[in-house]
């Protein structure tokens, strides 16, 4: 809590802790549950539960708030009122903004108007991958920031290539998952678990897990599956996260699975397919499957190659929109896996603590501490 009298304010569009399914919200819930976290204040929508070691200011909009917002045309008026209550001219603050890029310029303008900008260090956490602004409009956006934090070094390189001017510092913060929940079973443990669920060792289990949106590639992988079934009858695809009815042989739709139960599915499986058709920021389900020992086969899109260390941790599909590429590479992977006595050939290369959530927490603290140091 705090560091050398500089307070850290986190502004979120989602309640923290978040009661729904989320990716970065899960990480923040874990982080804020640690005694050594460095967030002092959270400005966010009301949470069902509030953590004890942080001060909350709720973005609970009353009827009058909504009327005032409409009359003034200022969608961030409530946030600015809260900041006016929090920020003292004699003190310094780190303000973290998560993904809400529309807030950056109005916040910068507000702080300048109140003569508080020199007392505040603005950090923007971006959970996407590609540059999201035009080259010209990006200049004022990045000039308003002190630091822009991305998920991968490749994302920074994409920004560097896409913009002629980047007038703020950048930092990289890889996502992390809980190593106590997501871990690899040895061969005997895996066989025992599969016997518990009456899954024969001879069957090869593949998993697709995501929100069911076109860019996540479920329709593509189902087409791939129909082709694979012409040559393989001992394989099965498990779909997790979709509520649609799938009438394809050797495909089982598991539906939505709570985060605290999903590790068992990865541990039961042999392969994880990640056919993303967009520039993913990082891919937490890919990391979860990787840590649980799955043979990962993923699109070479966005931040995914960096997650799989450019093919060191798993197989990358260079042209993921081409179905025949998936079919050919999955067939090769099956043959390789069977010849290797059903041992993931990438397993030895993946560090046990790779993308650990504890490491993410330590790195978050370091980012805050460095900002603290630069403000002195």
XYZ file of C-alpha atoms in Angstrom, residues 147-316:
170
model
C 3.818 5.470 -19.747
C 2.060 3.010 -22.053
C 2.098 -0.633 -20.910
C 1.552 -3.443 -23.426
C 1.357 -7.227 -23.126
C 4.227 -8.166 -25.447
C 7.389 -6.704 -26.888
C 5.947 -7.476 -30.324
C 3.019 -5.166 -29.543
C 5.452 -2.362 -28.753
C 7.264 -3.048 -32.038
C 3.918 -2.837 -33.876
C 3.312 0.572 -32.275
C 6.843 1.663 -33.082
C 6.369 0.661 -36.712
C 2.855 2.081 -37.015
C 3.495 5.535 -35.569
C 6.023 8.167 -36.534
C 5.931 9.731 -33.053
C 5.676 8.001 -29.656
C 6.238 10.717 -27.030
C 5.968 8.535 -23.910
C 7.806 5.600 -22.398
C 6.661 2.012 -23.000
C 6.795 -1.043 -20.781
C 5.941 -4.727 -21.267
C 3.897 -6.706 -18.731
C 3.137 -10.294 -19.754
C -0.090 -11.777 -18.439
C 0.105 -14.478 -15.789
C -1.968 -17.374 -14.446
C -1.985 -19.134 -11.099
C 0.639 -21.896 -11.096
C -1.024 -23.550 -8.107
C -4.141 -24.067 -10.225
C -2.667 -24.588 -13.690
C 0.128 -27.152 -13.683
C 1.194 -30.296 -15.522
C 0.428 -33.779 -14.224
C 2.957 -36.555 -14.689
C 2.000 -39.467 -16.922
C 0.717 -41.627 -14.074
C -1.347 -38.801 -12.529
C -2.856 -37.978 -15.900
C -3.786 -41.611 -16.537
C -5.441 -41.814 -13.110
C -7.416 -38.621 -13.746
C -8.571 -39.868 -17.149
C -9.667 -43.178 -15.629
C -11.730 -41.236 -13.105
C -13.604 -39.593 -15.998
C -13.708 -42.885 -17.963
C -11.566 -41.519 -20.783
C -9.487 -44.293 -22.372
C -5.764 -43.614 -22.706
C -6.042 -44.511 -26.383
C -8.284 -41.510 -27.122
C -6.637 -38.203 -28.053
C -8.467 -35.211 -26.570
C -8.277 -31.771 -28.216
C -9.633 -28.613 -26.574
C -10.900 -25.334 -28.016
C -11.701 -22.805 -25.286
C -12.829 -19.223 -25.788
C -15.768 -16.878 -26.084
C -17.713 -17.946 -29.151
C -17.050 -15.071 -31.527
C -16.148 -15.394 -35.224
C -12.621 -14.071 -34.667
C -11.908 -16.894 -32.197
C -11.989 -19.486 -34.980
C -14.462 -22.111 -33.758
C -16.157 -22.399 -37.159
C -12.755 -22.834 -38.763
C -11.673 -25.562 -36.365
C -14.965 -27.441 -36.890
C -14.245 -27.508 -40.623
C -10.748 -28.762 -39.829
C -12.266 -31.417 -37.585
C -14.581 -32.777 -40.264
C -11.558 -33.298 -42.460
C -9.467 -34.884 -39.712
C -12.179 -37.433 -38.986
C -11.673 -38.929 -42.451
C -8.352 -40.329 -41.237
C -8.662 -40.536 -37.446
C -11.357 -42.162 -35.323
C -9.585 -42.041 -31.947
C -9.754 -38.277 -31.531
C -12.299 -36.042 -29.802
C -12.720 -32.264 -29.704
C -13.997 -30.605 -26.551
C -15.539 -27.149 -26.957
C -15.457 -24.969 -23.850
C -17.047 -21.526 -23.577
C -19.733 -21.851 -26.259
C -23.432 -22.476 -25.772
C -24.196 -23.368 -29.383
C -25.403 -26.810 -30.437
C -22.720 -28.582 -32.478
C -23.786 -31.585 -34.523
C -20.374 -32.865 -35.547
C -19.136 -36.382 -34.836
C -16.416 -36.802 -32.218
C -17.122 -33.307 -30.877
C -18.392 -32.677 -27.349
C -19.639 -29.245 -26.289
C -18.761 -28.890 -22.605
C -20.318 -25.412 -22.378
C -19.137 -22.755 -19.979
C -16.840 -23.857 -17.175
C -16.021 -21.850 -14.014
C -12.412 -20.705 -13.907
C -11.716 -22.713 -10.755
C -12.673 -25.957 -12.557
C -11.176 -25.494 -15.998
C -7.654 -26.711 -15.162
C -8.931 -30.306 -14.929
C -10.079 -30.182 -18.535
C -6.663 -29.054 -19.725
C -5.003 -31.740 -17.603
C -7.251 -34.415 -19.139
C -6.470 -33.289 -22.681
C -3.608 -33.992 -25.038
C -3.804 -31.023 -27.402
C -4.977 -27.425 -27.232
C -5.956 -25.618 -30.439
C -5.989 -21.829 -30.537
C -7.180 -20.855 -34.030
C -7.491 -17.133 -33.359
C -8.233 -15.100 -36.486
C -7.348 -11.754 -34.945
C -4.300 -10.055 -33.463
C -4.591 -11.380 -29.913
C -3.018 -9.352 -27.143
C -1.722 -12.369 -25.252
C -4.161 -15.271 -24.860
C -4.706 -16.390 -21.263
C -6.432 -19.680 -22.179
C -3.400 -20.535 -24.303
C -1.160 -19.914 -21.292
C -3.430 -21.991 -19.033
C -3.292 -24.930 -21.456
C 0.454 -24.517 -21.890
C 1.067 -24.656 -18.140
C -1.151 -27.755 -17.869
C 1.080 -29.604 -20.339
C -1.092 -29.525 -23.468
C 0.549 -29.768 -26.864
C -0.407 -26.275 -28.086
C -1.148 -25.505 -31.732
C -1.915 -21.835 -32.336
C -2.306 -19.132 -34.958
C 0.733 -17.040 -35.736
C -1.191 -13.838 -35.030
C -0.565 -10.793 -32.845
C 1.092 -11.566 -29.506
C 0.639 -15.355 -29.815
C 4.099 -16.092 -31.289
C 5.759 -14.316 -28.360
C 3.644 -16.328 -25.886
C 4.850 -19.569 -27.508
C 8.367 -18.159 -27.846
C 8.175 -18.266 -31.643
C 7.679 -22.031 -31.772
C 9.839 -23.072 -28.813
C 6.834 -23.819 -26.572
C 4.346 -25.045 -29.201
C 3.412 -25.159 -32.856
C 2.478 -22.010 -34.791
